[in-house]
Amino acid sequence: MTRWVVNLQAPDAADRALVGGKAAHLHQLLTAGLSVPDAFVVTTDAFHCHFPTPNPIEVPEPPELQATLLHELQRAVDDHFPESDTPLAVRSSAVAEDTAGASFAGQHDTYYYIARNRVADAVRHCWLSLWSAHARAYRTGREPVSAERFAMAVLVQRMVQADRAGVCFTRDPTGKFETAVCIEATWGLGAALVDGRVSPDRLLLSRNGSVLRQHIGRKRHKVAASRDNPDGSRLEPVPAQQQGVSVLSDEQAQAVLQQSLAAEAVFGGPQDVEWAFAGNRLFILQSRPITALATGSRGVTAGQTIYPPGAWILFKPVAENFLEPLTPMSVDLLSQVLPASIGRFIDGRCYLNFRRMAQLLPFKWNNRQLADALLLRGEAPRLKIHWRKAPVAAAAGVLAYLAVGISWHRTARLSPQSFEAFAALCRAVAVDARYDPRDALFRLFLGHGPFESMGRQALQANISAGRYFLFIGALRSFLARYAPDFQESHINHLCSGEPDMRSRQMIDGIQQLAKVASEDPQLAANLRAQAPDGYSELLASLPIEHPFCRCLADFLDNYGHRCVREIELATPRWREDPVTVLQMVRNYLQENLHIATDRHSLHLLARDALRQALPRRWQQRLALYLVRRIRYYVTLREDTRHYHTMGFATVRSKLVNLGLKLVQDGRLRVQDDVFFLTWTEVDALNRGELDWMDVAARVRQRRRLHQSLSRQRPLEMINIPDMDPTSVHSSEEPTEGQELKGHCASPGTAEGPVRIIMDPTTAAHLAPGDILVAPYTDPAWTPLFPVAAAVVVEVGSYLSHAGTIAREYQIPCLVDVSDCTARLRDGQRVRVLADEGRIEIITP
Amino acid sequence: MSLLLYLVLLPLSVWILAGAFALLDGGSRSATLRRLASRLLPVVILAWFLGTGAILPLAGALVTVLTIHTVALTGTRWALERGLFRGRFEV
């Protein structure tokens, strides 16, 4: 006998073949006593009556629903949901979904806020989503679904009118904490989170409920509980005062934890649990096995990435500024200028072609030595020439010198003002409608003719300024030979202390803002007391002629194009969202900081020491020449970065405007959807050749993938023979007396409490004397440095921004300290011995 | 001899042309001109010693460097605009 519908509580609902994976799981949770919304299931028997011989490849015609089904449906709706105005959720429950091998997460349709008379229609749409383009794409390359498992039941639930929702992984998906539970939460329905449309709060809890890590995301949008939003695709803005506030209270987080662990106990393995709160009542909406769990700390995911042939190594100069994957639009545009033979983007991260590097570098290095050199890690290996490779390398070097030597020499003496030409070019391109985002990128970074001023070639100047490390190497070798007792700290004082460096002026700008704010006691008190989310209102309440507003406007005029993750085009700039700036001002205000180290005096003292250490005049002259060159190139590198990031901000502004236009035309749902498309797709949308329906699935899939990749640590090496994919990372927390190891980027010793900051846009409070521990740093982190007693970062090198700025402020800095953000804890007292490359744990 | 001189003059040409191009980069014009003059000095000394025999290698080296530099920059732009450097897109 055909069973058309089954009550979720009925014993039949345990039969996966009859009710599908999702409903069978919910039945198990329900019988285990967990809180699951009322529901019934339209069975796979009903599906087979309408699709007698379903074929996974051939898309069928939409069927007419049989009268018996319509009758049974009506009766089930009346029985289960007697109130006439009950909104319902209609959700797919395919037989093959939610298994350990394939979750089919988000591949089939779900409809929210369905009225009783629309349920039949929604059921038919759910069935047809079994053949949707993205479901077919998901099945491609996986184990084929057998004929008997290619069927779909449909779950009809009471709609949970969620005011907060999220997911809970009963194992840390990053793999850093083997047994920890990770909760992600956002406002409104969970659809926005599951689809990767918001940056959720991320809470890492031990299994007994203690908080290990908490990251509050900036939740700018939510999917509101609303009847006119049946597919959950429409986002609405989250009020400013809620964006940076924790979604879950402690009690709510504990409730989610307990219910999720109970679900794990029911199924006997790690679960990915979807939950929602309606008021104070928690509902479990779904539970499925985790299919993409990181293995240890390697970040290898099951069934997602097929790595390209060849050997690849992470491009450290980008990775040391941020580890998150780039969005598809950033990857697409940047990959247009990255020669495939040299590098490529894998999982949104930039990698170098390891074999090509091995061919080009004429040294007798094994894979380990070459990898360390490319990752700018450890002591440089001895340069033993490989004579067979030497002629090719020499020829390539000579040709490169003839091709770009002119530009190289031109960057040797540039005034900082010359780059104002680039700023002017950015302004001109920004307002010139002839440049679309791609053309703007080309014009600003690559479209330079041979007779163009170097001041307009900020990126090229930035790259060539990297040669300062050659001068540092030369200076160190020279001093090692002629003044072996010369102190390391003197070398740092010699090479730093350039007062006009843009990064330092930016810190001065923040200090100036704090000074102006402190002159208005009311404003200072408000800034100190106000949570960051109230800053927008605070600013709006000030008259425009208020000195602080004028000072902030001046600051943003100069530095408004900066932000964290500057080459990521999807990142809002400080001009668009000055909350980070205000947080740093607040930091300075709260601690009444005044950074007044007289670095120039230290530099002059070090020069005197150099003169005394080197007896001969030619030695002094040569050493001081090297020092001048180092100071010039370090400043050039920092200053050109200040300018070339204007180019990325210009391209972003064009993309944002285009996104807005496409939203107004109805071709996109949300403005930042543009960042999850390729340029070709956006261009086609703009020309009307594509519509939202053509790209909706792609956007959704890429957002989800991007979110999944964001949780994972990138592999340092891919397919390099005899090498582990990453350096060895320990997930264990060190105990008292243990130590962590890294590489010295700025010497010195400091002791203090650990302050872990994962993202300066959401948490930037650092007290003087704290040890700043971060996953990476880029220029937007700079204002935190003068406050810190020492800086410790997971990824970086002597040449990285962290090292450069730490040396400027004579702060000890350790880089490449594996998993330090996971292995250290907030408040833990540590001693950083940068010269020795280690951190001692004083108190656990 | 001419070939050897030509090869020696290649890096010198890069240096001289960089000095000349620096006139496009703003900054102190007189300092730039002084620097350019100092870079031309070795060429003048060379010409003094070698006479007219140095002119052809010098001109050849300057033209070679200028050509390679121009082709490299315009060629790169041309190739980029046509997507010839395009890495494979992955998301």
CSV table of N, CA and C in Angstrom, one decimal, chain A residues 225-335:
chain,number,residue,atom,x,y,z
A,225,ALA,N,12.8,36.8,9.4
A,225,ALA,CA,11.6,35.9,9.4
A,225,ALA,C,10.4,36.7,8.8
A,226,SER,N,10.0,36.4,7.6
A,226,SER,CA,9.0,37.2,6.9
A,226,SER,C,8.3,36.3,5.9
A,227,ARG,N,7.0,36.6,5.8
A,227,ARG,CA,6.2,35.8,4.9
A,227,ARG,C,6.5,36.1,3.5
A,228,ASP,N,7.0,37.3,3.2
A,228,ASP,CA,7.2,37.6,1.8
A,228,ASP,C,8.6,37.2,1.3
A,229,ASN,N,9.2,36.3,2.0
A,229,ASN,CA,10.6,35.9,1.7
A,229,ASN,C,10.7,34.4,1.7
A,230,PRO,N,9.9,33.7,0.8
A,230,PRO,CA,9.7,32.3,0.9
A,230,PRO,C,11.0,31.5,0.6
A,231,ASP,N,11.9,31.9,-0.2
A,231,ASP,CA,13.1,31.1,-0.4
A,231,ASP,C,14.3,31.6,0.4
A,232,GLY,N,14.0,32.5,1.3
A,232,GLY,CA,15.1,32.9,2.2
A,232,GLY,C,16.2,33.7,1.6
A,233,SER,N,16.0,34.2,0.4
A,233,SER,CA,17.1,34.7,-0.4
A,233,SER,C,17.3,36.2,-0.1
A,234,ARG,N,16.2,36.9,0.4
A,234,ARG,CA,16.3,38.3,0.6
A,234,ARG,C,17.0,38.7,1.9
A,235,LEU,N,18.0,39.5,1.8
A,235,LEU,CA,18.7,39.9,3.0
A,235,LEU,C,18.2,41.3,3.4
A,236,GLU,N,18.2,41.6,4.6
A,236,GLU,CA,17.9,43.0,5.1
A,236,GLU,C,19.0,43.4,6.1
A,237,PRO,N,19.3,44.7,6.1
A,237,PRO,CA,20.4,45.1,7.0
A,237,PRO,C,20.1,44.9,8.5
A,238,VAL,N,21.1,44.5,9.2
A,238,VAL,CA,21.0,44.4,10.6
A,238,VAL,C,21.3,45.8,11.2
A,239,PRO,N,20.4,46.2,12.2
A,239,PRO,CA,20.7,47.5,12.8
A,239,PRO,C,22.1,47.7,13.3
A,240,ALA,N,22.7,48.8,13.2
A,240,ALA,CA,24.1,49.0,13.5
A,240,ALA,C,24.4,48.6,14.9
A,241,GLN,N,23.5,48.8,15.8
A,241,GLN,CA,23.8,48.5,17.2
A,241,GLN,C,23.8,47.0,17.5
A,242,GLN,N,23.3,46.2,16.5
A,242,GLN,CA,23.3,44.7,16.7
A,242,GLN,C,24.4,44.0,16.0
A,243,GLN,N,25.1,44.8,15.0
A,243,GLN,CA,26.0,44.1,14.1
A,243,GLN,C,27.2,43.4,14.8
A,244,GLY,N,27.8,44.1,15.8
A,244,GLY,CA,28.9,43.5,16.4
A,244,GLY,C,28.7,42.9,17.8
A,245,VAL,N,27.4,42.7,18.1
A,245,VAL,CA,27.0,42.2,19.4
A,245,VAL,C,26.9,40.7,19.3
A,246,SER,N,27.3,40.0,20.4
A,246,SER,CA,27.2,38.5,20.4
A,246,SER,C,25.7,38.1,20.2
A,247,VAL,N,25.5,37.2,19.3
A,247,VAL,CA,24.1,36.7,19.1
A,247,VAL,C,23.6,35.9,20.2
A,248,LEU,N,24.4,35.1,20.8
A,248,LEU,CA,24.0,34.2,21.8
A,248,LEU,C,24.4,34.6,23.2
A,249,SER,N,23.5,34.5,24.2
A,249,SER,CA,23.9,34.7,25.6
A,249,SER,C,24.6,33.4,26.0
A,250,ASP,N,25.2,33.5,27.2
A,250,ASP,CA,26.0,32.3,27.7
A,250,ASP,C,25.0,31.1,27.8
A,251,GLU,N,23.8,31.4,28.4
A,251,GLU,CA,22.9,30.3,28.6
A,251,GLU,C,22.4,29.7,27.3
A,252,GLN,N,22.2,30.6,26.3
A,252,GLN,CA,21.8,30.0,25.0
A,252,GLN,C,22.9,29.2,24.3
A,253,ALA,N,24.1,29.7,24.5
A,253,ALA,CA,25.2,28.9,23.9
A,253,ALA,C,25.4,27.5,24.6
A,254,GLN,N,25.2,27.5,25.9
A,254,GLN,CA,25.2,26.2,26.6
A,254,GLN,C,24.1,25.3,26.1
A,255,ALA,N,22.9,25.9,25.9
A,255,ALA,CA,21.8,25.1,25.5
A,255,ALA,C,22.1,24.5,24.1
A,256,VAL,N,22.6,25.3,23.2
A,256,VAL,CA,23.0,24.7,21.9
A,256,VAL,C,24.0,23.6,22.0
A,257,LEU,N,25.0,23.9,22.9
A,257,LEU,CA,26.1,22.9,23.1
A,257,LEU,C,25.5,21.5,23.6
A,258,GLN,N,24.6,21.6,24.6
A,258,GLN,CA,24.1,20.4,25.1
A,258,GLN,C,23.2,19.6,24.1
A,259,GLN,N,22.4,20.4,23.4
A,259,GLN,CA,21.5,19.7,22.4
A,259,GLN,C,22.4,19.1,21.3
A,260,SER,N,23.4,19.8,20.9
A,260,SER,CA,24.3,19.3,19.8
A,260,SER,C,25.0,18.0,20.2
A,261,LEU,N,25.5,18.1,21.5
A,261,LEU,CA,26.2,16.9,22.0
A,261,LEU,C,25.3,15.7,22.1
A,262,ALA,N,24.0,16.0,22.5
A,262,ALA,CA,23.0,15.0,22.6
A,262,ALA,C,22.8,14.4,21.2
A,263,ALA,N,22.8,15.2,20.1
A,263,ALA,CA,22.6,14.7,18.8
A,263,ALA,C,23.8,13.9,18.4
A,264,GLU,N,25.0,14.3,18.8
A,264,GLU,CA,26.2,13.5,18.5
A,264,GLU,C,26.1,12.1,19.1
A,265,ALA,N,25.5,12.1,20.4
A,265,ALA,CA,25.4,10.8,21.1
A,265,ALA,C,24.4,9.9,20.4
A,266,VAL,N,23.3,10.5,19.8
A,266,VAL,CA,22.3,9.7,19.1
A,266,VAL,C,22.9,9.1,17.9
A,267,PHE,N,23.7,9.8,17.2
A,267,PHE,CA,24.2,9.3,15.9
A,267,PHE,C,25.6,8.6,16.0
A,268,GLY,N,26.2,8.8,17.2
A,268,GLY,CA,27.5,8.1,17.4
A,268,GLY,C,28.7,8.7,16.6
A,269,GLY,N,28.6,9.9,16.2
A,269,GLY,CA,29.7,10.5,15.4
A,269,GLY,C,29.6,12.0,15.4
A,270,PRO,N,30.6,12.8,14.9
A,270,PRO,CA,30.6,14.2,14.9
A,270,PRO,C,29.4,14.7,14.0
A,271,GLN,N,28.7,15.7,14.5
A,271,GLN,CA,27.5,16.2,13.8
A,271,GLN,C,27.6,17.7,13.4
A,272,ASP,N,27.0,18.0,12.3
A,272,ASP,CA,26.8,19.4,11.9
A,272,ASP,C,25.3,19.7,12.1
A,273,VAL,N,25.1,20.4,13.2
A,273,VAL,CA,23.7,20.6,13.7
A,273,VAL,C,23.2,22.0,13.3
A,274,GLU,N,22.0,22.1,12.7
A,274,GLU,CA,21.4,23.4,12.4
A,274,GLU,C,20.4,23.7,13.5
A,275,TRP,N,20.4,24.8,14.1
A,275,TRP,CA,19.5,25.2,15.2
A,275,TRP,C,18.9,26.6,15.1
A,276,ALA,N,17.9,26.8,15.8
A,276,ALA,CA,17.3,28.2,15.8
A,276,ALA,C,16.6,28.4,17.1
A,277,PHE,N,16.6,29.7,17.5
A,277,PHE,CA,15.9,30.1,18.6
A,277,PHE,C,14.7,30.9,18.2
A,278,ALA,N,13.5,30.6,18.7
A,278,ALA,CA,12.3,31.4,18.5
A,278,ALA,C,12.0,31.9,19.9
A,279,GLY,N,12.3,33.2,20.2
A,279,GLY,CA,12.3,33.6,21.6
A,279,GLY,C,13.4,32.9,22.3
A,280,ASN,N,13.0,32.3,23.4
A,280,ASN,CA,13.9,31.6,24.2
A,280,ASN,C,13.9,30.1,24.0
A,281,ARG,N,13.1,29.6,23.0
A,281,ARG,CA,12.9,28.2,22.8
A,281,ARG,C,13.9,27.8,21.7
A,282,LEU,N,14.7,26.8,22.0
A,282,LEU,CA,15.6,26.2,21.0
A,282,LEU,C,15.0,25.1,20.2
A,283,PHE,N,15.2,25.1,18.9
A,283,PHE,CA,14.8,24.0,18.1
A,283,PHE,C,16.0,23.5,17.3
A,284,ILE,N,16.0,22.1,17.1
A,284,ILE,CA,17.0,21.5,16.3
A,284,ILE,C,16.4,21.3,14.9
A,285,LEU,N,16.9,21.9,13.9
A,285,LEU,CA,16.3,21.9,12.6
A,285,LEU,C,16.9,20.7,11.7
A,286,GLN,N,18.1,20.4,12.0
A,286,GLN,CA,18.7,19.4,11.2
A,286,GLN,C,20.0,18.9,11.9
A,287,SER,N,20.4,17.6,11.6
A,287,SER,CA,21.6,17.1,12.1
A,287,SER,C,22.2,16.2,11.0
A,288,ARG,N,23.4,16.4,10.6
A,288,ARG,CA,24.0,15.5,9.6
A,288,ARG,C,25.5,15.3,10.0
A,289,PRO,N,26.0,14.1,9.6
A,289,PRO,CA,27.5,13.9,9.9
A,289,PRO,C,28.3,15.0,9.2
A,290,ILE,N,29.4,15.3,9.9
A,290,ILE,CA,30.4,16.2,9.3
A,290,ILE,C,31.1,15.5,8.2
A,291,THR,N,31.0,16.1,7.0
A,291,THR,CA,31.7,15.4,5.8
A,291,THR,C,33.0,16.1,5.4
A,292,ALA,N,33.3,17.3,6.0
A,292,ALA,CA,34.5,18.0,5.6
A,292,ALA,C,35.2,18.4,6.8
A,293,LEU,N,35.7,17.4,7.5
A,293,LEU,CA,36.4,17.7,8.8
A,293,LEU,C,37.9,17.8,8.5
A,294,ALA,N,38.5,18.9,9.0
A,294,ALA,CA,39.9,19.0,8.8
A,294,ALA,C,40.7,17.9,9.6
A,295,THR,N,41.7,17.4,8.9
A,295,THR,CA,42.5,16.3,9.6
A,295,THR,C,43.6,16.9,10.3
A,296,GLY,N,43.6,16.8,11.6
A,296,GLY,CA,44.6,17.5,12.5
A,296,GLY,C,44.6,18.9,12.1
A,297,SER,N,45.7,19.5,12.0
A,297,SER,CA,45.8,20.9,11.6
A,297,SER,C,46.2,21.1,10.2
A,298,ARG,N,46.0,20.1,9.4
A,298,ARG,CA,46.5,20.2,8.0
A,298,ARG,C,45.5,20.9,7.2
A,299,GLY,N,44.3,21.0,7.6
A,299,GLY,CA,43.3,21.7,6.7
A,299,GLY,C,42.9,20.9,5.5
A,300,VAL,N,43.2,19.6,5.4
A,300,VAL,CA,42.8,18.9,4.2
A,300,VAL,C,41.3,18.5,4.3
A,301,THR,N,40.5,18.8,3.3
A,301,THR,CA,39.1,18.5,3.4
A,301,THR,C,38.8,17.3,2.5
A,302,ALA,N,37.8,16.6,2.9
A,302,ALA,CA,37.4,15.4,2.1
A,302,ALA,C,36.5,15.9,1.0
A,303,GLY,N,36.8,15.5,-0.2
A,303,GLY,CA,35.9,15.6,-1.3
A,303,GLY,C,35.6,17.0,-1.7
A,304,GLN,N,36.5,18.0,-1.5
A,304,GLN,CA,36.3,19.3,-2.0
A,304,GLN,C,37.3,19.7,-3.0
A,305,THR,N,38.6,19.7,-2.6
A,305,THR,CA,39.6,20.2,-3.5
A,305,THR,C,40.3,19.1,-4.3
A,306,ILE,N,40.3,19.2,-5.6
A,306,ILE,CA,41.2,18.3,-6.3
A,306,ILE,C,42.4,19.2,-6.7
A,307,TYR,N,43.5,18.9,-6.1
A,307,TYR,CA,44.6,19.8,-6.4
A,307,TYR,C,45.2,19.7,-7.8
A,308,PRO,N,45.6,20.8,-8.4
A,308,PRO,CA,46.1,20.7,-9.7
A,308,PRO,C,47.4,20.0,-9.8
A,309,PRO,N,47.7,19.5,-11.0
A,309,PRO,CA,49.0,18.8,-11.1
A,309,PRO,C,50.2,19.8,-10.9
A,310,GLY,N,51.3,19.3,-10.6
A,310,GLY,CA,52.4,20.2,-10.3
A,310,GLY,C,52.7,20.4,-8.9
A,311,ALA,N,53.7,21.0,-8.5
A,311,ALA,CA,54.1,21.2,-7.1
A,311,ALA,C,53.9,22.7,-6.8
A,312,TRP,N,53.3,23.0,-5.7
A,312,TRP,CA,52.9,24.4,-5.4
A,312,TRP,C,53.3,24.7,-3.9
A,313,ILE,N,53.7,26.0,-3.7
A,313,ILE,CA,54.0,26.4,-2.4
A,313,ILE,C,53.4,27.8,-2.1
A,314,LEU,N,52.9,28.0,-0.9
A,314,LEU,CA,52.1,29.2,-0.6
A,314,LEU,C,53.0,30.4,-0.8
A,315,PHE,N,52.4,31.4,-1.5
A,315,PHE,CA,53.1,32.7,-1.7
A,315,PHE,C,53.1,33.5,-0.5
A,316,LYS,N,54.3,33.5,0.2
A,316,LYS,CA,54.3,34.0,1.6
A,316,LYS,C,54.0,35.5,1.6
A,317,PRO,N,54.5,36.4,0.7
A,317,PRO,CA,54.2,37.8,0.8
A,317,PRO,C,52.7,38.1,0.9
A,318,VAL,N,51.8,37.3,0.3
A,318,VAL,CA,50.4,37.5,0.5
A,318,VAL,C,49.9,36.8,1.7
A,319,ALA,N,50.3,35.6,2.0
A,319,ALA,CA,49.8,34.8,3.1
A,319,ALA,C,50.2,35.5,4.4
A,320,GLU,N,51.3,36.2,4.5
A,320,GLU,CA,51.7,36.7,5.8
A,320,GLU,C,50.8,38.0,6.1
A,321,ASN,N,50.0,38.5,5.1
A,321,ASN,CA,49.1,39.6,5.4
A,321,ASN,C,47.7,39.1,5.7
A,322,PHE,N,47.3,38.0,5.2
A,322,PHE,CA,46.1,37.4,5.7
A,322,PHE,C,46.0,35.9,5.1
A,323,LEU,N,45.3,35.1,5.9
A,323,LEU,CA,45.2,33.7,5.6
A,323,LEU,C,43.9,33.3,5.0
A,324,GLU,N,42.9,34.2,5.1
A,324,GLU,CA,41.6,33.8,4.6
A,324,GLU,C,41.6,33.7,3.1
A,325,PRO,N,40.8,32.9,2.5
A,325,PRO,CA,40.8,32.8,1.0
A,325,PRO,C,40.2,34.1,0.4
A,326,LEU,N,40.7,34.4,-0.8
A,326,LEU,CA,40.1,35.5,-1.5
A,326,LEU,C,38.8,35.1,-2.1
A,327,THR,N,37.9,36.1,-2.3
A,327,THR,CA,36.6,35.8,-2.9
A,327,THR,C,36.8,35.6,-4.4
A,328,PRO,N,35.9,34.9,-5.1
A,328,PRO,CA,36.1,34.6,-6.5
A,328,PRO,C,36.4,35.8,-7.4
A,329,MET,N,35.7,36.9,-7.1
A,329,MET,CA,36.0,38.1,-8.0
A,329,MET,C,37.5,38.5,-7.8
A,330,SER,N,38.0,38.5,-6.6
A,330,SER,CA,39.4,38.9,-6.4
A,330,SER,C,40.3,37.9,-7.1
A,331,VAL,N,40.0,36.6,-6.9
A,331,VAL,CA,40.8,35.6,-7.6
A,331,VAL,C,40.8,35.8,-9.1
A,332,ASP,N,39.6,36.0,-9.6
A,332,ASP,CA,39.4,36.1,-11.0
A,332,ASP,C,40.2,37.3,-11.6
A,333,LEU,N,40.1,38.5,-11.0
A,333,LEU,CA,40.8,39.6,-11.5
A,333,LEU,C,42.3,39.5,-11.3
A,334,LEU,N,42.7,39.0,-10.1
A,334,LEU,CA,44.1,38.9,-9.9
A,334,LEU,C,44.8,37.8,-10.7
A,335,SER,N,44.0,36.8,-11.0
A,335,SER,CA,44.6,35.7,-11.8
A,335,SER,C,44.8,36.1,-13.2
